[in-house]
Amino acid sequence: IRKGNRGLLSEYQTNMTDSSGQVFYKFRSSTFATGQNLKHFENAGTSHAITVQIPQRKPDVVVAFKTYSNQNLMYRLTGDFNNVHIEQKLASKLGYEKPILHGLAFLGIAARCVLKTYGGNDADAFKAMNVRFSKPVIPGQTLETEMWLQPGINFSRVIFQTRCKETGQLCITNAFMEIHKDKLT
């Protein structure tokens, strides 16, 4: 848990293992909480955040995807029942113009854009991914995922960021997907 200028950042890791304890997947996640009284809080633990540098050139590929105006209602099926995704009154109270799209929704859109472009839309091509949710997305907005390929020895890394076309703001930053080299298309 770390203290920031505007709130509290909590990071955690969950490992998926088999019965012998061999790790197959590591899931790292963080949550940011605003408005907390942090005067007497001391940082605890070490951050595992990764900083991803965007190449100093135009993207190799840009893929656009228009979200649906009711997509926030469909994503409640994932089990995220936070009412900021459906209630105008709550969204306004929290400073949003409208109910916002679930992060899982626009993460899935960006990930599919990358995997379809560089992995032939084959789930076996996927090795790892890192993202940061930077700004909210309103259902119905168009997302543009900008990608830069960085070939490697055993895998290739696709650095990407996703921008909301209507606002020009980045909604996903600090992002990459690693693609197994033998699956790179």
CSV table of C-alpha atoms in Angstrom, one decimal, residues 14-170:
chain,number,residue,atom,x,y,z
A,14,THR,CA,-2.4,-13.7,-6.9
A,15,ASN,CA,-0.6,-16.8,-8.2
A,16,MET,CA,-2.4,-19.6,-10.0
A,17,THR,CA,-0.6,-22.9,-9.2
A,18,ASP,CA,-1.0,-26.6,-9.6
A,19,SER,CA,-1.2,-29.1,-6.7
A,20,SER,CA,2.7,-29.2,-6.6
A,21,GLY,CA,2.9,-25.4,-6.2
A,22,GLN,CA,4.2,-24.7,-9.7
A,23,VAL,CA,3.1,-21.2,-10.7
A,24,PHE,CA,1.3,-21.0,-14.1
A,25,TYR,CA,0.0,-17.5,-13.9
A,26,LYS,CA,0.8,-14.4,-11.9
A,27,PHE,CA,-2.0,-11.8,-11.6
A,28,ARG,CA,-0.9,-8.4,-10.4
A,29,SER,CA,-3.5,-5.8,-9.8
A,30,SER,CA,-3.8,-2.4,-8.1
A,31,THR,CA,-6.7,-0.3,-6.8
A,32,PHE,CA,-6.6,3.5,-6.3
A,33,ALA,CA,-8.8,5.0,-3.6
A,34,THR,CA,-9.4,8.8,-3.5
A,35,GLY,CA,-10.5,11.0,-0.7
A,36,GLN,CA,-8.8,9.0,2.0
A,37,ASN,CA,-7.4,10.7,5.1
A,38,LEU,CA,-3.7,9.8,4.7
A,39,LYS,CA,-2.0,12.2,7.1
A,40,HIS,CA,-0.6,9.5,9.4
A,41,PHE,CA,-0.3,6.7,6.9
A,42,GLU,CA,3.1,5.1,6.2
A,43,ASN,CA,3.9,3.3,3.0
A,44,ALA,CA,4.1,-0.4,3.3
A,45,GLY,CA,5.7,-2.9,0.9
A,46,THR,CA,7.3,-2.5,-2.5
A,47,SER,CA,5.6,-1.4,-5.7
A,48,HIS,CA,5.8,-3.8,-8.6
A,49,ALA,CA,4.6,-1.2,-11.1
A,50,ILE,CA,6.2,-1.3,-14.5
A,51,THR,CA,6.8,1.9,-16.6
A,52,VAL,CA,6.3,1.4,-20.3
A,53,GLN,CA,8.0,3.9,-22.6
A,54,ILE,CA,6.1,4.8,-25.9
A,55,PRO,CA,8.5,4.7,-28.9
A,56,GLN,CA,9.4,8.1,-30.4
A,57,ARG,CA,7.8,7.3,-33.7
A,58,LYS,CA,4.3,7.0,-35.2
A,59,PRO,CA,2.4,3.8,-34.2
A,60,ASP,CA,3.0,0.8,-36.5
A,61,VAL,CA,-0.7,0.1,-36.5
A,62,VAL,CA,-3.9,1.9,-35.2
A,63,VAL,CA,-7.1,0.0,-34.8
A,64,ALA,CA,-10.4,1.7,-34.0
A,65,PHE,CA,-13.4,0.2,-32.3
A,66,LYS,CA,-16.7,1.9,-31.5
A,67,THR,CA,-18.2,0.8,-28.2
A,68,TYR,CA,-22.0,0.3,-28.0
A,69,SER,CA,-24.1,2.8,-26.0
A,70,ASN,CA,-25.6,-0.1,-23.9
A,71,GLN,CA,-22.3,-2.0,-23.5
A,72,ASN,CA,-22.2,-0.9,-19.8
A,73,LEU,CA,-25.4,-2.8,-19.2
A,74,MET,CA,-24.0,-6.0,-20.8
A,75,TYR,CA,-20.8,-5.9,-18.7
A,76,ARG,CA,-22.8,-6.2,-15.5
A,77,LEU,CA,-23.0,-9.9,-16.4
A,78,THR,CA,-19.3,-10.1,-15.4
A,79,GLY,CA,-20.3,-9.6,-11.8
A,80,ASP,CA,-19.3,-6.0,-11.5
A,81,PHE,CA,-22.4,-4.4,-10.0
A,82,ASN,CA,-20.9,-1.0,-9.2
A,83,ASN,CA,-23.7,1.4,-9.9
A,84,VAL,CA,-21.4,4.1,-11.4
A,85,HIS,CA,-21.8,2.0,-14.6
A,86,ILE,CA,-25.6,2.4,-14.8
A,87,GLU,CA,-26.8,5.3,-12.6
A,88,GLN,CA,-26.6,8.8,-13.9
A,89,LYS,CA,-27.1,10.4,-10.4
A,90,LEU,CA,-24.1,8.5,-9.0
A,91,ALA,CA,-22.0,9.0,-12.1
A,92,SER,CA,-22.6,12.8,-11.8
A,93,LYS,CA,-21.9,12.8,-8.1
A,94,LEU,CA,-18.5,11.2,-8.8
A,95,GLY,CA,-17.7,13.8,-11.5
A,96,TYR,CA,-18.6,11.8,-14.7
A,97,GLU,CA,-20.9,13.2,-17.4
A,98,LYS,CA,-22.6,9.8,-17.8
A,99,PRO,CA,-22.3,6.3,-16.4
A,100,ILE,CA,-18.9,4.9,-17.3
A,101,LEU,CA,-17.9,1.8,-19.2
A,102,HIS,CA,-16.4,-1.1,-17.1
A,103,GLY,CA,-12.6,-1.2,-17.3
A,104,LEU,CA,-12.9,-4.9,-18.2
A,105,ALA,CA,-14.8,-3.9,-21.3
A,106,PHE,CA,-12.3,-1.5,-22.8
A,107,LEU,CA,-9.4,-3.6,-21.6
A,108,GLY,CA,-10.9,-6.5,-23.6
A,109,ILE,CA,-11.3,-4.3,-26.7
A,110,ALA,CA,-7.7,-3.1,-26.6
A,111,ALA,CA,-6.4,-6.6,-25.9
A,112,ARG,CA,-8.3,-8.1,-28.8
A,113,CYS,CA,-7.1,-5.3,-31.1
A,114,VAL,CA,-3.5,-6.2,-30.2
A,115,LEU,CA,-4.0,-10.0,-30.3
A,116,LYS,CA,-5.9,-9.9,-33.6
A,117,THR,CA,-3.2,-7.7,-35.2
A,118,TYR,CA,-0.1,-9.4,-34.0
A,119,GLY,CA,-1.2,-12.9,-32.8
A,120,GLY,CA,-3.6,-13.9,-35.5
A,121,ASN,CA,-6.4,-13.8,-32.9
A,122,ASP,CA,-5.0,-17.0,-31.4
A,123,ALA,CA,-5.2,-17.2,-27.6
A,124,ASP,CA,-2.1,-19.4,-27.6
A,125,ALA,CA,-0.1,-16.5,-29.0
A,126,PHE,CA,-0.7,-14.5,-25.7
A,127,LYS,CA,2.1,-14.6,-23.2
A,128,ALA,CA,1.6,-11.7,-20.8
A,129,MET,CA,0.1,-8.2,-20.6
A,130,ASN,CA,0.4,-5.0,-18.5
A,131,VAL,CA,-2.0,-2.0,-18.6
A,132,ARG,CA,-2.9,1.0,-16.6
A,133,PHE,CA,-6.5,2.4,-16.7
A,134,SER,CA,-5.9,6.2,-17.1
A,135,LYS,CA,-9.3,7.8,-17.9
A,136,PRO,CA,-12.9,6.6,-18.0
A,137,VAL,CA,-14.7,5.7,-21.2
A,138,ILE,CA,-18.4,6.6,-21.8
A,139,PRO,CA,-20.4,3.9,-23.6
A,140,GLY,CA,-20.8,4.7,-27.3
A,141,GLN,CA,-17.3,6.3,-27.6
A,142,THR,CA,-14.7,5.1,-30.2
A,143,LEU,CA,-11.5,3.7,-28.9
A,144,GLU,CA,-8.3,3.8,-31.0
A,145,THR,CA,-5.6,1.4,-30.0
A,146,GLU,CA,-2.1,2.5,-31.1
A,147,MET,CA,0.5,-0.2,-31.4
A,148,TRP,CA,4.3,-0.5,-31.7
A,149,LEU,CA,6.0,-3.8,-32.3
A,150,GLN,CA,9.3,-4.6,-30.5
A,151,PRO,CA,10.6,-8.0,-31.7
A,152,GLY,CA,12.4,-10.1,-29.2
A,153,ILE,CA,14.3,-13.4,-29.0
A,154,ASN,CA,11.7,-15.7,-27.4
A,155,PHE,CA,8.7,-13.3,-27.6
A,156,SER,CA,7.7,-10.0,-29.1
A,157,ARG,CA,6.4,-7.2,-27.1
A,158,VAL,CA,3.7,-4.9,-28.5
A,159,ILE,CA,3.6,-1.6,-26.7
A,160,PHE,CA,0.2,0.0,-27.0
A,161,GLN,CA,-2.0,2.7,-25.7
A,162,THR,CA,-5.7,3.3,-26.2
A,163,ARG,CA,-7.2,6.7,-26.9
A,164,CYS,CA,-10.8,7.9,-26.8
A,165,LYS,CA,-11.4,9.4,-30.3
A,166,GLU,CA,-14.1,11.8,-29.1
A,167,THR,CA,-12.0,13.4,-26.2
A,168,GLY,CA,-8.5,12.7,-27.4
A,169,GLN,CA,-7.7,11.4,-23.9
A,170,LEU,CA,-5.7,8.2,-23.3
